[in-house]
Amino acid sequence: MSLFTALAINLSRRYGRQKPVDFTGALKKPGRILCFPAQDDGELLCAIPAIRALRKHYRDSLLTLLIDEDKRGLWHFDNEVDEVIDFRPRLVKGLASKESRRLKRIFRQRRFDLLLDLNYRPLENLSYLFFRSGIEVRYGQETGRDYPFKNFIIKAGTLSADEPTRSLDIIKPLGAQVSGHHPAWPKLVGLEGKREFRERLKEEGLKKGQAVLALDGSHWKKKNFEKTLRALTKNPHLKLIVINPAEKTPEQDLSGQTVMNSPSSAETAEALSQTRGFIGSKNDVFSIAYMLKVPSLITAKPHSRGLPLAGELLQIRHDKMPFEISDQELAVFLQKIF
């Protein structure tokens, strides 16, 4: 953050005043809405229930989504919103940065009536940019020193720790509600994609009676990942889909298995739709598995947020990265899903 921007933010906090705003009109019937969901690893898809509820509640409003361009490939639900604005958060460094000026110009051109900030992390530069872009009602969770950058704040203590439900909790005061989150989620993959990937599995060694298990190699300790692979490949009742295997993983550990390096989100969804279980970490691959209701065992950093709560479909190990899984944990998970 530049010194000029830091000074401007500090002065706005100390001397900023909120102009009179027609909150009732903006919240009841906004013409144009900008929605900013949480979108660190594994979080963007968790906002879909809330976004669908917003779409249903504000049928006549223009609904725009602000998405990190690195996550754009995850978003296959353009029928849920009217417009998607890509941006590069790492380049929003201050008022004078090229990306900040581009976004400010877009926001002013769109003349948004309402910002729905579903993020839960303090993002000073972006919050200040929303404030300076003429969006009158800026609504969202309290994330620190928000005044005057947000003028309608939901206290964090009133919100669920379950990420899909947290976003729904934020929009409930608007009257936008949905019961549960799984039934409201659209499908990521069609029947044709499922059939095509099933044929690929057969061509790559899937035998009759075998169950399919997916492993995401991201964030594992290399030796533990290789050990886990060797243990699983010895089970004649399993066929593995290995996504992003660890660098230089011995070819013999991958022999006879389906390997996917840097697949698109659509390819990942097609693969995961065939599986009985998923083992990985808190990332976008996991969020697709969770969306498809694939029982999952994942590792997240200690005190990680932005996750669905653990339950029947999800087991979470909070551990340092890179992580490892014990033989006992693996056996218990396999017994549970098979």
XYZ file of C-alpha atoms in Angstrom:
338
model
C 0.000 0.000 0.000
C 1.379 3.403 -0.963
C 1.940 6.086 1.666
C -0.626 8.302 -0.084
C -3.299 5.582 0.074
C -2.508 4.763 3.716
C -2.864 8.452 4.586
C -6.133 8.760 2.634
C -7.581 5.695 4.395
C -6.558 7.024 7.803
C -8.086 10.455 7.124
C -11.309 8.848 5.876
C -11.560 6.853 9.099
C -10.941 9.876 11.290
C -12.984 12.482 9.467
C -15.234 10.526 7.098
C -18.922 11.290 7.332
C -21.771 9.269 5.895
C -24.099 11.283 3.670
C -27.843 10.713 4.082
C -28.719 7.449 2.354
C -32.060 5.917 1.438
C -31.296 2.560 3.058
C -34.879 1.351 2.790
C -35.065 1.926 -0.945
C -31.590 0.535 -1.666
C -32.136 -2.627 0.369
C -35.739 -3.230 -0.669
C -35.426 -2.705 -4.406
C -31.876 -2.045 -5.611
C -31.483 -1.463 -9.338
C -27.882 -2.703 -9.506
C -26.111 -4.997 -7.016
C -22.391 -5.769 -6.749
C -21.673 -9.012 -4.853
C -18.186 -9.818 -3.583
C -17.908 -13.373 -2.168
C -15.054 -14.811 -0.115
C -12.705 -16.466 -2.580
C -9.545 -17.766 -1.025
C -8.792 -21.423 -1.775
C -11.942 -23.530 -1.602
C -14.316 -20.652 -0.797
C -15.881 -19.252 -3.954
C -18.272 -22.146 -4.608
C -19.452 -21.964 -0.998
C -21.164 -18.665 -1.872
C -23.450 -20.206 -4.507
C -26.410 -20.832 -2.140
C -26.377 -17.185 -1.061
C -25.997 -15.919 -4.626
C -28.922 -18.065 -5.773
C -30.992 -16.752 -2.861
C -30.115 -13.192 -3.878
C -31.090 -13.909 -7.471
C -34.469 -15.233 -6.324
C -35.071 -12.350 -3.913
C -33.991 -9.543 -6.243
C -35.530 -10.843 -9.467
C -35.640 -7.437 -11.183
C -32.200 -6.207 -10.093
C -29.009 -6.422 -12.145
C -26.723 -8.740 -10.173
C -22.964 -8.472 -10.776
C -20.278 -10.709 -9.292
C -16.710 -9.576 -8.558
C -14.303 -12.521 -8.934
C -10.538 -12.918 -8.744
C -9.496 -13.665 -12.341
C -7.593 -16.742 -11.101
C -10.945 -18.185 -9.917
C -12.945 -17.329 -13.032
C -12.604 -20.863 -14.388
C -14.518 -22.170 -11.369
C -17.603 -20.121 -12.158
C -19.926 -22.099 -14.442
C -23.106 -20.461 -13.186
C -23.502 -17.344 -15.288
C -27.253 -17.947 -15.398
C -27.233 -17.120 -11.669
C -25.903 -13.585 -12.265
C -26.175 -10.968 -14.990
C -22.504 -10.038 -15.166
C -19.106 -11.120 -13.872
C -16.277 -8.615 -13.355
C -12.813 -10.172 -13.204
C -10.151 -8.432 -11.167
C -6.617 -8.982 -9.920
C -6.568 -8.495 -6.139
C -2.770 -8.656 -5.932
C -2.611 -5.526 -8.119
C -5.080 -3.441 -6.067
C -2.210 -1.765 -4.229
C -3.425 1.783 -3.850
C -5.516 4.550 -5.353
C -2.967 5.229 -8.089
C -2.480 1.589 -9.148
C -3.692 0.723 -12.631
C -6.021 -2.010 -11.346
C -7.598 0.272 -8.728
C -8.264 2.939 -11.333
C -9.759 0.364 -13.718
C -12.121 -1.008 -11.062
C -13.126 2.453 -9.857
C -14.006 3.419 -13.431
C -16.097 0.247 -13.887
C -17.918 0.707 -10.579
C -18.762 4.329 -11.344
C -19.984 3.449 -14.835
C -22.275 0.702 -13.476
C -23.721 3.011 -10.773
C -24.271 0.214 -8.243
C -26.898 0.903 -5.597
C -25.823 -1.862 -3.250
C -22.592 -3.684 -2.406
C -23.035 -7.099 -0.764
C -19.655 -7.956 0.701
C -19.715 -11.665 1.622
C -15.986 -11.742 2.387
C -14.855 -12.179 5.987
C -11.246 -10.910 5.750
C -10.219 -7.284 6.268
C -9.197 -5.960 2.819
C -8.399 -2.301 3.363
C -7.520 -1.341 -0.196
C -10.599 -2.968 -1.690
C -12.951 -1.676 1.022
C -11.632 1.831 0.486
C -12.064 1.442 -3.268
C -15.732 0.459 -2.810
C -16.146 3.490 -0.537
C -14.636 5.861 -3.114
C -16.607 4.413 -6.039
C -19.963 5.958 -5.258
C -21.708 2.804 -3.986
C -24.111 4.273 -1.434
C -25.047 1.185 0.590
C -22.113 -1.067 1.450
C -23.366 -4.075 3.356
C -21.425 -6.963 4.888
C -19.846 -8.691 7.837
C -17.857 -6.665 10.341
C -14.184 -7.367 9.591
C -12.293 -4.844 11.686
C -12.248 -1.079 11.373
C -14.981 -0.919 8.760
C -16.424 2.543 9.386
C -17.036 4.460 7.184
C -16.192 1.963 4.429
C -19.263 -0.134 5.260
C -22.433 1.582 6.388
C -24.570 -1.499 7.049
C -22.664 -4.036 9.165
C -23.572 -7.527 10.395
C -21.803 -8.479 13.623
C -19.502 -11.478 13.135
C -20.650 -13.112 16.372
C -24.142 -13.649 14.960
C -22.908 -15.659 11.958
C -22.421 -19.412 11.509
C -18.937 -20.949 11.333
C -20.154 -23.034 8.369
C -19.075 -21.102 5.267
C -22.144 -21.665 3.028
C -24.437 -20.866 5.959
C -22.379 -17.798 6.949
C -23.076 -16.170 3.580
C -26.758 -17.028 3.921
C -26.782 -15.538 7.433
C -25.440 -12.250 6.063
C -28.260 -11.858 3.542
C -31.099 -12.998 5.808
C -31.832 -9.462 7.089
C -32.556 -8.540 3.467
C -35.270 -11.193 3.328
C -33.230 -13.414 1.007
C -33.287 -16.949 2.372
C -32.872 -20.553 1.295
C -33.314 -23.755 3.289
C -30.048 -25.698 3.456
C -27.340 -25.442 0.841
C -26.900 -28.755 -0.977
C -30.363 -28.880 -2.593
C -29.921 -25.350 -3.937
C -26.612 -25.957 -5.645
C -26.639 -26.393 -9.427
C -24.839 -29.288 -11.066
C -21.251 -28.856 -12.132
C -21.223 -31.573 -14.772
C -23.743 -32.990 -17.215
C -24.563 -36.598 -18.019
C -22.516 -36.550 -21.210
C -19.389 -35.418 -19.351
C -19.891 -38.154 -16.773
C -20.249 -40.824 -19.458
C -17.167 -39.644 -21.318
C -15.026 -39.720 -18.191
C -16.388 -43.136 -17.247
C -15.227 -44.425 -20.626
C -11.798 -42.920 -19.992
C -11.593 -44.750 -16.662
C -12.408 -48.048 -18.363
C -9.764 -47.426 -21.003
C -7.260 -46.699 -18.231
C -7.873 -49.906 -16.308
C -11.114 -49.607 -14.321
C -12.311 -53.139 -13.610
C -15.795 -54.341 -12.840
C -16.574 -54.018 -9.148
C -13.811 -51.486 -8.431
C -14.598 -48.290 -6.523
C -12.978 -45.010 -7.542
C -11.092 -42.844 -5.049
C -9.639 -39.391 -5.840
C -6.475 -37.975 -4.304
C -5.264 -34.419 -4.704
C -1.468 -34.316 -4.427
C -1.342 -30.625 -3.464
C 0.215 -29.769 -0.075
C 1.249 -33.317 0.896
C 4.604 -34.267 2.335
C 6.190 -35.995 -0.639
C 7.257 -39.216 1.111
C 3.889 -39.587 2.839
C 2.040 -39.050 -0.447
C 4.101 -41.738 -2.158
C 3.597 -44.116 0.764
C -0.172 -43.535 0.665
C -0.245 -44.129 -3.091
C 1.611 -47.416 -2.758
C -0.755 -48.588 -0.023
C -3.859 -47.720 -2.039
C -2.646 -49.219 -5.315
C -2.216 -52.584 -3.573
C -5.969 -52.707 -2.943
C -7.504 -54.602 -5.902
C -10.932 -53.128 -5.162
C -9.761 -49.536 -5.736
C -9.102 -47.455 -8.822
C -7.397 -44.113 -8.181
C -7.760 -40.725 -9.814
C -4.624 -38.796 -8.866
C -4.986 -35.040 -9.324
C -1.829 -32.928 -9.427
C 0.554 -35.647 -8.210
C 3.536 -34.453 -6.244
C 6.480 -33.396 -8.369
C 8.721 -36.300 -9.386
C 6.399 -38.915 -7.903
C 7.819 -42.273 -9.098
C 6.009 -43.506 -12.213
C 5.593 -46.963 -10.707
C 3.414 -45.448 -7.966
C 1.093 -44.086 -10.652
C 1.089 -47.145 -12.869
C -2.442 -48.191 -13.855
C -4.032 -45.124 -12.249
C -5.721 -42.135 -13.896
C -3.508 -39.063 -13.567
C -4.710 -35.470 -14.071
C -2.235 -32.595 -14.110
C -3.704 -29.085 -13.781
C -7.186 -30.081 -14.988
C -9.820 -27.440 -15.659
C -12.664 -27.139 -13.158
C -15.010 -28.869 -15.627
C -12.571 -31.789 -16.046
C -12.149 -31.986 -12.270
C -15.917 -32.100 -11.801
C -16.275 -34.850 -14.408
C -13.628 -36.894 -12.595
C -14.979 -36.333 -9.094
C -18.510 -37.209 -10.205
C -17.244 -40.800 -10.617
C -15.700 -41.141 -7.166
C -16.780 -42.630 -3.877
C -14.354 -40.521 -1.849
C -11.839 -37.675 -1.989
C -8.642 -37.030 -0.014
C -6.975 -33.628 -0.276
C -6.722 -30.194 1.324
C -8.680 -26.940 1.620
C -8.589 -25.787 -1.985
C -10.786 -25.381 -5.038
C -10.585 -29.074 -5.959
C -12.043 -29.926 -2.574
C -14.847 -27.371 -2.970
C -15.917 -29.110 -6.190
C -15.907 -32.490 -4.393
C -17.999 -31.057 -1.573
C -20.423 -29.512 -4.019
C -20.869 -32.900 -5.701
C -21.481 -34.488 -2.278
C -18.347 -36.654 -2.443
C -17.316 -37.815 1.068
C -14.019 -36.054 1.774
C -11.063 -36.162 4.127
C -9.096 -32.924 3.957
C -6.379 -31.098 5.803
C -6.509 -27.366 6.509
C -4.135 -25.084 8.339
C -4.807 -24.634 12.071
C -7.644 -22.171 12.745
C -8.626 -22.096 9.054
C -11.929 -20.455 8.231
C -13.988 -20.394 5.062
C -14.837 -24.091 5.373
C -18.077 -26.039 5.652
C -18.413 -27.595 9.080
C -17.271 -31.185 9.455
C -20.048 -33.742 9.252
C -21.179 -36.870 7.479
C -19.688 -35.783 4.151
C -16.603 -34.050 5.497
C -13.737 -34.848 7.838
C -11.214 -32.076 8.522
C -7.714 -32.443 9.958
C -6.197 -29.163 11.086
C -2.470 -29.480 10.552
C 0.563 -27.637 9.311
C 1.341 -27.634 5.605
C 2.605 -29.747 3.954
C 0.501 -32.404 5.637
C 0.646 -36.145 6.050
C -1.964 -38.791 6.800
C -1.463 -41.792 9.058
C -2.253 -45.383 8.117
C -4.966 -45.466 10.783
C -6.669 -42.291 9.517
C -6.615 -43.651 5.985
C -8.081 -46.989 7.070
C -10.873 -45.342 9.078
C -11.810 -43.065 6.164
C -11.839 -45.920 3.653
C -13.950 -48.057 5.978
C -16.432 -45.225 6.374
C -16.933 -44.539 2.656
C -16.756 -48.120 1.367
